């Protein structure tokens, strides 16, 4: 026979598990409801776009441009908040990386990709200078400096790869 305290603990745990199970069930219901709401609309858009490849490409470009503009605002906000000391440098790096990927996604030629990476290189150099200045002023850690330098090196490497002449793929 269980002691009173053991039974109380067991009942408490069983109650917690029921609560967790109910929370998961509610979350799944919300997700399924959301997917059900989206499905008919998505089907209509896909059906319309299948008829006109030009419309698909135009829609993709509009969405890509909207994404770049949105991510640019996010990156600008992150940089301003970092300078004020309200967020960490990793948030700035993540925002910049998202923006870079979105801009590269829009770039169609090697020249356009090189242009995107060149502008990103300038920002990465500025970020490293800001991180170093904040470190010297004891307003951040050496980790931010290393992360900023790593981001700069990543962009430099990608730019060199884009600018390098294309080599024929070697078969093994």
Coordinates of N, CA and C in Angstrom, one line a residue:
X1 N 0.8 -1.2 0.0 CA 0.0 0.0 0.0 C 0.9 1.2 0.0
X2 N 0.4 2.3 -0.8 CA 1.2 3.5 -0.9 C 1.0 4.4 0.3
X3 N 2.1 5.1 0.7 CA 1.9 6.1 1.8 C 1.2 7.3 1.2
X4 N 0.7 8.1 2.1 CA -0.1 9.3 1.7 C 0.7 10.2 0.9
X5 N 2.0 10.4 1.2 CA 2.8 11.4 0.5 C 3.2 10.8 -0.9
X6 N 3.4 9.5 -1.0 CA 3.8 8.9 -2.3 C 2.5 9.0 -3.2
X7 N 1.4 8.7 -2.7 CA 0.2 8.8 -3.5 C -0.1 10.2 -4.0
X8 N 0.2 11.2 -3.1 CA 0.0 12.6 -3.5 C 1.0 13.0 -4.6
X9 N 2.2 12.6 -4.5 CA 3.2 12.8 -5.6 C 2.8 12.2 -6.9
X10 N 2.3 10.9 -6.8 CA 1.9 10.2 -8.0 C 0.7 10.9 -8.6
X11 N -0.3 11.3 -7.8 CA -1.4 12.0 -8.3 C -1.0 13.3 -9.0
X12 N -0.1 14.0 -8.3 CA 0.4 15.3 -8.9 C 1.0 15.1 -10.2
X13 N 1.9 14.1 -10.3 CA 2.6 13.8 -11.6 C 1.5 13.4 -12.7
X14 N 0.6 12.6 -12.3 CA -0.5 12.2 -13.3 C -1.2 13.4 -13.8
X15 N -1.5 14.3 -12.9 CA -2.2 15.6 -13.2 C -1.4 16.4 -14.2
X16 N -0.1 16.5 -13.9 CA 0.8 17.3 -14.8 C 0.9 16.7 -16.2
X17 N 0.9 15.3 -16.2 CA 1.0 14.6 -17.5 C -0.3 14.9 -18.3
X18 N -1.4 14.8 -17.6 CA -2.7 15.1 -18.3 C -2.7 16.5 -18.8
X19 N -2.2 17.5 -18.0 CA -2.1 18.9 -18.5 C -1.2 19.0 -19.7
X20 N -0.1 18.4 -19.7 CA 0.8 18.4 -20.9 C 0.2 17.8 -22.1
X21 N -0.5 16.6 -21.9 CA -1.2 16.0 -23.0 C -2.3 16.9 -23.6
X22 N -3.0 17.5 -22.7 CA -4.1 18.4 -23.2 C -3.5 19.6 -23.9
X23 N -2.4 20.1 -23.4 CA -1.7 21.3 -24.1 C -1.3 20.8 -25.5
X24 N -0.7 19.6 -25.6 CA -0.2 19.1 -26.9 C -1.4 18.9 -27.8
X25 N -2.5 18.4 -27.3 CA -3.7 18.2 -28.1 C -4.2 19.5 -28.6
X26 N -4.3 20.5 -27.7 CA -4.8 21.8 -28.1 C -3.9 22.4 -29.2
X27 N -2.6 22.3 -29.0 CA -1.6 22.9 -30.0 C -1.8 22.2 -31.4
X28 N -2.0 20.9 -31.3 CA -2.2 20.1 -32.6 C -3.5 20.5 -33.3
X29 N -4.5 20.8 -32.5 CA -5.8 21.2 -33.0 C -5.7 22.5 -33.7
X30 N -4.9 23.5 -33.0 CA -4.7 24.8 -33.6 C -4.0 24.7 -34.9
X31 N -2.9 23.9 -35.0 CA -2.1 23.7 -36.2 C -3.0 23.1 -37.3
X32 N -3.7 22.1 -37.0 CA -4.6 21.5 -38.0 C -5.7 22.4 -38.5
X33 N -6.2 23.2 -37.6 CA -7.2 24.2 -38.0 C -6.6 25.2 -39.0
X34 N -5.4 25.7 -38.6 CA -4.7 26.6 -39.5 C -4.4 26.0 -40.8
X35 N -3.9 24.8 -40.9 CA -3.6 24.1 -42.2 C -4.9 23.9 -43.0
X36 N -6.0 23.6 -42.3 CA -7.3 23.5 -43.0 C -7.7 24.8 -43.6
X37 N -7.5 25.9 -42.9 CA -7.8 27.2 -43.4 C -7.0 27.6 -44.6
X38 N -5.7 27.2 -44.6 CA -4.8 27.5 -45.7 C -5.0 26.7 -47.0
X39 N -5.3 25.4 -46.8 CA -5.3 24.5 -47.9 C -6.2 25.0 -49.1
X40 N -7.4 25.4 -49.0 CA -8.2 25.8 -50.2 C -7.6 27.0 -50.9
X41 N -7.1 28.0 -50.2 CA -6.5 29.1 -50.8 C -5.2 28.8 -51.5
X42 N -4.4 28.0 -50.9 CA -3.1 27.5 -51.6 C -3.4 26.8 -52.8
X43 N -4.4 25.9 -52.8 CA -4.8 25.1 -54.0 C -5.2 26.0 -55.1
X44 N -6.0 27.1 -54.8 CA -6.4 28.0 -55.9 C -5.2 28.7 -56.5
X45 N -4.3 29.2 -55.6 CA -3.2 29.9 -56.1 C -2.3 29.0 -57.0
X46 N -2.1 27.8 -56.5 CA -1.3 26.8 -57.3 C -2.0 26.5 -58.6
X47 N -3.2 26.3 -58.6 CA -4.0 26.0 -59.8 C -3.9 27.1 -60.8
X48 N -4.0 28.4 -60.4 CA -3.9 29.5 -61.3 C -2.5 29.6 -61.8
X49 N -1.5 29.5 -60.9 CA -0.1 29.7 -61.4 C 0.3 28.6 -62.3
X50 N -0.2 27.4 -62.2 CA 0.2 26.3 -63.1 C -0.2 26.7 -64.6
X51 N -1.2 27.5 -64.8 CA -1.6 27.9 -66.1 C -0.6 28.9 -66.7
X52 N 0.1 29.7 -65.9 CA 0.9 30.8 -66.4 C 2.3 30.9 -65.7
X53 N 3.3 30.2 -66.3 CA 4.6 30.2 -65.7 C 5.2 31.7 -65.5
X54 N 4.8 32.6 -66.4 CA 5.2 34.0 -66.3 C 4.7 34.6 -65.0
X55 N 3.4 34.2 -64.7 CA 2.8 34.8 -63.4 C 3.5 34.2 -62.2
X56 N 3.9 33.0 -62.3 CA 4.7 32.4 -61.2 C 6.0 33.1 -60.9
X57 N 6.7 33.4 -62.0 CA 8.0 34.0 -61.9 C 7.8 35.5 -61.3
X58 N 6.8 36.2 -61.8 CA 6.6 37.5 -61.4 C 6.2 37.5 -59.9
X59 N 5.4 36.6 -59.5 CA 5.0 36.4 -58.1 C 6.2 36.1 -57.2
X60 N 7.0 35.2 -57.6 CA 8.2 34.9 -56.9 C 9.1 36.1 -56.7
X61 N 9.3 36.9 -57.7 CA 10.2 38.1 -57.6 C 9.6 39.1 -56.6
X62 N 8.2 39.3 -56.7 CA 7.6 40.2 -55.8 C 7.8 39.7 -54.3
X63 N 7.6 38.4 -54.1 CA 7.7 37.9 -52.8 C 9.2 38.0 -52.3
X64 N 10.1 37.7 -53.2 CA 11.5 37.8 -52.8 C 11.9 39.2 -52.5
X65 N 11.4 40.2 -53.2 CA 11.7 41.6 -53.0 C 11.1 42.0 -51.6
X66 N 9.9 41.6 -51.4 CA 9.2 41.9 -50.1 C 10.0 41.3 -48.9
X67 N 10.5 40.1 -49.1 CA 11.3 39.4 -48.1 C 12.6 40.2 -47.8
X68 N 13.3 40.7 -48.9 CA 14.5 41.4 -48.7 C 14.3 42.7 -48.0
X69 N 13.2 43.4 -48.3 CA 12.8 44.7 -47.7 C 12.5 44.5 -46.2
X70 N 11.8 43.4 -45.9 CA 11.5 43.1 -44.5 C 12.7 42.7 -43.7
X71 N 13.6 41.9 -44.3 CA 14.8 41.5 -43.6 C 15.8 42.7 -43.5
X72 N 15.8 43.6 -44.4 CA 16.6 44.8 -44.3 C 16.2 45.7 -43.1
X73 N 14.9 45.8 -42.9 CA 14.4 46.6 -41.7 C 14.8 45.8 -40.5
X74 N 14.7 44.5 -40.4 CA 15.0 43.7 -39.3 C 16.5 43.9 -39.0
X75 N 17.4 43.8 -40.0 CA 18.8 44.0 -39.8 C 19.2 45.4 -39.3
X76 N 18.5 46.4 -39.8 CA 18.8 47.8 -39.4 C 18.4 47.9 -37.9
X77 N 17.2 47.4 -37.5 CA 16.8 47.4 -36.1 C 17.7 46.7 -35.2
X78 N 18.2 45.5 -35.6 CA 19.1 44.7 -34.8 C 20.4 45.5 -34.6
X79 N 20.9 46.1 -35.7 CA 22.2 46.9 -35.6 C 22.0 48.0 -34.6
X80 N 20.9 48.8 -34.7 CA 20.6 49.9 -33.8 C 20.5 49.4 -32.4
X81 N 19.8 48.3 -32.1 CA 19.7 47.8 -30.8 C 21.0 47.3 -30.2
X82 N 21.8 46.7 -31.1 CA 23.1 46.3 -30.6 C 24.0 47.5 -30.2
X83 N 24.0 48.5 -31.0 CA 24.8 49.7 -30.6 C 24.3 50.3 -29.3
X84 N 23.0 50.2 -29.0 CA 22.4 50.7 -27.7 C 22.7 49.7 -26.6
X85 N 23.1 48.5 -27.0 CA 23.5 47.5 -25.9 C 22.3 46.7 -25.4
X86 N 21.2 46.8 -26.2 CA 20.0 46.1 -25.7 C 19.9 44.6 -26.2
X87 N 20.6 44.3 -27.3 CA 20.6 42.9 -27.7 C 22.1 42.5 -28.0
X88 N 22.3 41.2 -28.1 CA 23.6 40.6 -28.3 C 24.0 40.6 -29.8
X89 N 25.2 40.4 -30.1 CA 25.7 40.5 -31.4 C 25.2 39.3 -32.3
X90 N 25.0 38.2 -31.6 CA 24.5 37.0 -32.4 C 23.2 37.3 -33.1
X91 N 22.3 38.2 -32.5 CA 21.1 38.6 -33.1 C 21.4 39.4 -34.4
X92 N 22.3 40.3 -34.3 CA 22.7 41.1 -35.5 C 23.2 40.1 -36.6
X93 N 24.1 39.2 -36.2 CA 24.7 38.3 -37.2 C 23.6 37.5 -37.9
X94 N 22.6 37.0 -37.1 CA 21.5 36.2 -37.7 C 20.7 37.0 -38.6
X95 N 20.4 38.3 -38.3 CA 19.6 39.1 -39.1 C 20.3 39.4 -40.4
X96 N 21.6 39.7 -40.3 CA 22.4 40.0 -41.5 C 22.6 38.8 -42.4
X97 N 22.7 37.6 -41.8 CA 22.8 36.4 -42.6 C 21.5 36.1 -43.3
X98 N 20.4 36.3 -42.7 CA 19.1 36.1 -43.3 C 19.0 37.0 -44.5
X99 N 19.3 38.3 -44.3 CA 19.3 39.3 -45.4 C 20.2 38.9 -46.5
X100 N 21.4 38.5 -46.2 CA 22.4 38.1 -47.3 C 21.8 36.9 -48.1
X101 N 21.3 35.9 -47.4 CA 20.7 34.8 -48.1 C 19.5 35.2 -49.0
X102 N 18.7 36.1 -48.5 CA 17.5 36.5 -49.3 C 18.0 37.3 -50.5
X103 N 19.0 38.2 -50.4 CA 19.5 39.0 -51.5 C 20.2 38.1 -52.5
X104 N 21.0 37.1 -52.0 CA 21.6 36.1 -52.9 C 20.6 35.3 -53.7
X105 N 19.5 35.0 -53.0 CA 18.4 34.2 -53.6 C 17.9 35.0 -54.8
X106 N 17.8 36.3 -54.7 CA 17.3 37.1 -55.8 C 18.3 37.3 -56.9
X107 N 19.6 37.3 -56.6 CA 20.6 37.5 -57.6 C 20.6 36.4 -58.6
X108 N 20.6 36.7 -59.9 CA 20.5 35.7 -60.9 C 21.8 35.4 -61.6
X109 N 22.7 36.4 -61.6 CA 24.0 36.2 -62.3 C 25.2 36.2 -61.2
X110 N 26.3 35.7 -61.7 CA 27.5 35.8 -60.8 C 27.9 37.2 -60.5
X111 N 27.7 38.1 -61.4 CA 28.0 39.5 -61.2 C 27.0 40.1 -60.1
X112 N 25.7 39.8 -60.2 CA 24.8 40.2 -59.2 C 25.2 39.7 -57.8
X113 N 25.5 38.4 -57.8 CA 25.9 37.8 -56.5 C 27.2 38.5 -55.9
X114 N 28.1 38.8 -56.8 CA 29.4 39.4 -56.4 C 29.0 40.8 -55.8
X115 N 28.1 41.5 -56.4 CA 27.6 42.8 -56.0 C 27.0 42.8 -54.6
X116 N 26.2 41.8 -54.4 CA 25.5 41.5 -53.1 C 26.6 41.3 -52.0
X117 N 27.5 40.4 -52.3 CA 28.6 40.0 -51.4 C 29.5 41.2 -51.1
X118 N 29.8 42.0 -52.1 CA 30.7 43.2 -51.9 C 30.0 44.1 -50.9
X119 N 28.7 44.4 -51.1 CA 28.1 45.3 -50.1 C 28.0 44.6 -48.7
X120 N 27.9 43.3 -48.7 CA 27.8 42.6 -47.4 C 29.2 42.7 -46.7
X121 N 30.3 42.6 -47.6 CA 31.6 42.7 -47.0 C 31.9 44.0 -46.3
X122 N 31.4 45.1 -46.9 CA 31.5 46.4 -46.3 C 30.8 46.4 -44.9
X123 N 29.6 45.9 -44.9 CA 28.8 45.8 -43.6 C 29.6 44.9 -42.6
X124 N 30.1 43.8 -43.0 CA 30.8 42.9 -42.1 C 32.1 43.6 -41.5
X125 N 32.8 44.4 -42.4 CA 33.9 45.2 -41.8 C 33.5 46.2 -40.8
X126 N 32.3 46.9 -41.1 CA 31.8 47.9 -40.1 C 31.4 47.2 -38.8
X127 N 30.8 46.0 -38.9 CA 30.4 45.2 -37.7 C 31.6 44.8 -36.9
X128 N 32.6 44.4 -37.6 CA 33.8 44.1 -36.8 C 34.4 45.3 -36.1
X129 N 34.4 46.4 -36.7 CA 34.9 47.7 -36.1 C 34.0 48.0 -34.9
X130 N 32.7 47.9 -35.0 CA 31.8 48.2 -33.9 C 32.0 47.2 -32.8
X131 N 32.2 46.0 -33.1 CA 32.4 45.0 -32.0 C 33.7 45.2 -31.3
X132 N 34.8 45.6 -32.1 CA 36.1 45.9 -31.5 C 36.0 47.1 -30.6
X133 N 35.3 48.1 -31.0 CA 35.2 49.4 -30.3 C 34.4 49.1 -29.0
X134 N 33.3 48.3 -29.1 CA 32.5 48.0 -27.9 C 33.3 47.1 -26.9
X135 N 34.2 46.3 -27.4 CA 35.0 45.5 -26.6 C 36.0 46.3 -25.8
X136 N 36.7 47.3 -26.6 CA 37.6 48.2 -25.9 C 37.0 49.0 -24.9
X137 N 35.7 49.3 -25.1 CA 35.0 50.2 -24.1 C 34.3 49.3 -23.0
X138 N 34.7 48.0 -23.0 CA 34.2 47.0 -22.0 C 32.6 47.0 -22.0
X139 N 32.1 47.1 -23.2 CA 30.6 47.0 -23.4 C 30.2 45.7 -24.0
X140 N 31.1 44.8 -24.4 CA 30.8 43.5 -24.9 C 32.0 42.6 -24.6
X141 N 31.8 41.3 -25.0 CA 32.8 40.3 -24.8 C 33.7 40.1 -26.0
X142 N 34.8 39.4 -25.8 CA 35.6 39.0 -27.0 C 34.9 38.1 -27.9
X143 N 33.9 37.4 -27.4 CA 33.1 36.5 -28.3 C 32.5 37.2 -29.4
X144 N 32.0 38.4 -29.2 CA 31.4 39.2 -30.2 C 32.4 39.6 -31.3
X145 N 33.6 39.9 -30.9 CA 34.7 40.2 -31.8 C 35.0 39.0 -32.7
X146 N 35.1 37.9 -32.1 CA 35.4 36.7 -32.9 C 34.3 36.3 -33.8
X147 N 33.1 36.5 -33.4 CA 31.9 36.2 -34.3 C 31.9 37.2 -35.4
X148 N 32.2 38.4 -35.2 CA 32.2 39.4 -36.2 C 33.3 39.1 -37.2
X149 N 34.4 38.7 -36.7 CA 35.5 38.4 -37.6 C 35.2 37.2 -38.5
X150 N 34.6 36.2 -37.8 CA 34.2 35.0 -38.6 C 33.2 35.3 -39.7
X151 N 32.2 36.2 -39.4 CA 31.2 36.6 -40.4 C 31.9 37.3 -41.5
X152 N 32.9 38.1 -41.2 CA 33.6 38.8 -42.3 C 34.4 37.8 -43.1
X153 N 35.1 36.9 -42.5 CA 35.8 35.9 -43.3 C 34.9 35.0 -44.2
X154 N 33.7 34.7 -43.6 CA 32.7 33.9 -44.4 C 32.3 34.6 -45.7
X155 N 32.0 35.9 -45.5 CA 31.6 36.7 -46.7 C 32.8 36.8 -47.7
X156 N 34.0 37.1 -47.2 CA 35.2 37.2 -48.1 C 35.4 35.9 -48.9
X157 N 35.2 34.7 -48.2 CA 35.4 33.4 -48.9 C 34.3 33.3 -49.9
X158 N 33.1 33.6 -49.6 CA 32.0 33.4 -50.6 C 32.2 34.3 -51.8
X159 N 32.7 35.6 -51.5 CA 33.0 36.5 -52.6 C 34.1 36.0 -53.5
X160 N 35.1 35.4 -53.0 CA 36.2 34.9 -53.8 C 35.7 33.7 -54.6
X161 N 34.9 32.9 -54.0 CA 34.3 31.7 -54.8 C 33.5 32.2 -55.9
X162 N 32.7 33.2 -55.7 CA 31.8 33.7 -56.8 C 32.6 34.4 -57.9
X163 N 33.7 35.1 -57.5 CA 34.6 35.7 -58.5 C 35.5 34.8 -59.2
X164 N 35.8 33.6 -58.6 CA 36.7 32.7 -59.2 C 36.2 32.2 -60.5
X165 N 37.1 32.0 -61.5 CA 36.6 31.4 -62.8 C 36.0 30.0 -62.6
X166 N 35.0 29.7 -63.3 CA 34.3 28.4 -63.1 C 35.2 27.4 -63.7
X167 N 35.5 26.3 -62.9 CA 36.3 25.2 -63.3 C 35.4 24.1 -63.7
X168 N 35.8 23.3 -64.8 CA 34.9 22.2 -65.2 C 34.9 21.2 -64.0
X169 N 33.8 20.6 -63.8 CA 33.7 19.6 -62.8 C 34.5 18.3 -63.1
X170 N 35.3 17.8 -62.2 CA 36.1 16.7 -62.5 C 35.3 15.4 -62.2
X171 N 35.4 14.4 -63.1 CA 34.7 13.2 -62.8 C 35.8 12.2 -62.2
X172 N 35.3 11.4 -61.3 CA 36.2 10.5 -60.5 C 36.3 9.2 -61.3

